[in-house]
CSV table of C-alpha atoms in Angstrom, one decimal:
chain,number,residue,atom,x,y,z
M,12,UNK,CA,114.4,145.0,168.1
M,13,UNK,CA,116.1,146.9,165.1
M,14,UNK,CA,119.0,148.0,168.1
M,15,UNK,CA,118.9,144.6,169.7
M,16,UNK,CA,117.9,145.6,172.7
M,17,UNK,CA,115.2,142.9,173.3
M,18,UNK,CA,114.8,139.4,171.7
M,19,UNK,CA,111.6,137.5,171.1
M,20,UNK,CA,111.8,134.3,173.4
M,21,UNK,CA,109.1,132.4,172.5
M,22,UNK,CA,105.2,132.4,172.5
M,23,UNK,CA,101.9,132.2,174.9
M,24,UNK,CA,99.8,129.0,175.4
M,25,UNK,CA,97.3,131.9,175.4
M,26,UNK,CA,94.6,132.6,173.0
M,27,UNK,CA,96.4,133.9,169.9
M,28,UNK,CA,100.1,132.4,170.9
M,29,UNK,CA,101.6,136.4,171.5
M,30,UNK,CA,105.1,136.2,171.2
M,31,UNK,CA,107.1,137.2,175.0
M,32,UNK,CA,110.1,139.2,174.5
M,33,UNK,CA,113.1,139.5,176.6
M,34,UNK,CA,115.9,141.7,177.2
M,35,UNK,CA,119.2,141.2,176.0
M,36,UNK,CA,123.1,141.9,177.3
M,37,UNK,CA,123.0,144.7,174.9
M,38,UNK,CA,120.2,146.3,176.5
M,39,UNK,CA,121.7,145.8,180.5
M,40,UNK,CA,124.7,147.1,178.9
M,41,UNK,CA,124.0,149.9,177.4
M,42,UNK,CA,121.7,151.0,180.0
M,43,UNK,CA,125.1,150.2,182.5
M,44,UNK,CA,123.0,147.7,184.7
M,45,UNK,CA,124.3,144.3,185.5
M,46,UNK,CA,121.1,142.9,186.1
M,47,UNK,CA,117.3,143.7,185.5
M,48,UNK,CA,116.9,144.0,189.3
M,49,UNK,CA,119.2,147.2,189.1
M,50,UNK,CA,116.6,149.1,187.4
M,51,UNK,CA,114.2,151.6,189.6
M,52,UNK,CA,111.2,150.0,190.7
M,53,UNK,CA,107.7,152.4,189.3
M,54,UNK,CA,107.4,154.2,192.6
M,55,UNK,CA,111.2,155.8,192.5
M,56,UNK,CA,110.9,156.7,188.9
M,57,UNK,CA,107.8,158.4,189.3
M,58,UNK,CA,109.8,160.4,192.6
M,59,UNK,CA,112.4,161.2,189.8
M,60,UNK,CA,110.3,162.3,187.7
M,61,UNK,CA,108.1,164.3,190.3
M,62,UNK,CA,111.6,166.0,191.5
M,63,UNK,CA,113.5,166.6,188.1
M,64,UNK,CA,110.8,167.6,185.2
M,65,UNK,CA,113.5,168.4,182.6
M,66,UNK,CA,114.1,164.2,182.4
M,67,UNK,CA,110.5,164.3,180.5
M,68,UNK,CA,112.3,166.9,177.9
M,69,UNK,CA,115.4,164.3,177.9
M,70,UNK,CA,112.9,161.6,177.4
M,71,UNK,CA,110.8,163.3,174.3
M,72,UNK,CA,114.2,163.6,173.0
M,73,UNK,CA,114.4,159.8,172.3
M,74,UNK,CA,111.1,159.6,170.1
């Protein structure tokens, strides 16, 4: 939230009312996607990863 990537939207009618978050413009844009259906489904991430193992190093890189 800090980098306004994501929003929170509202809450639950489940037990506990847990707040749902949503994704913002910021987050499509800076990820260059116009829409959330442009990201990679699981299954061709996990082929990415599976073909190019240095993304994990790229990934670690962001924690």
């Amino acid at each position: 939230m800090k980098k306004s990537l994501i929003k929170i939207s509202g809450r639950d009618d489940s037990p506990g009312r847990p707040l749902i978050y949503k994704t913002t413009d910021i987050f499509l844009k800076s990820f260059g996607l116009n829409r959330l259906s442009d990201l990679p489904k699981l299954k061709e991430i996990s082929e990415i990863i599976e073909n190019e193992p240095e993304l994990i190093e790229q990934i670690d890189a962001f924690k």
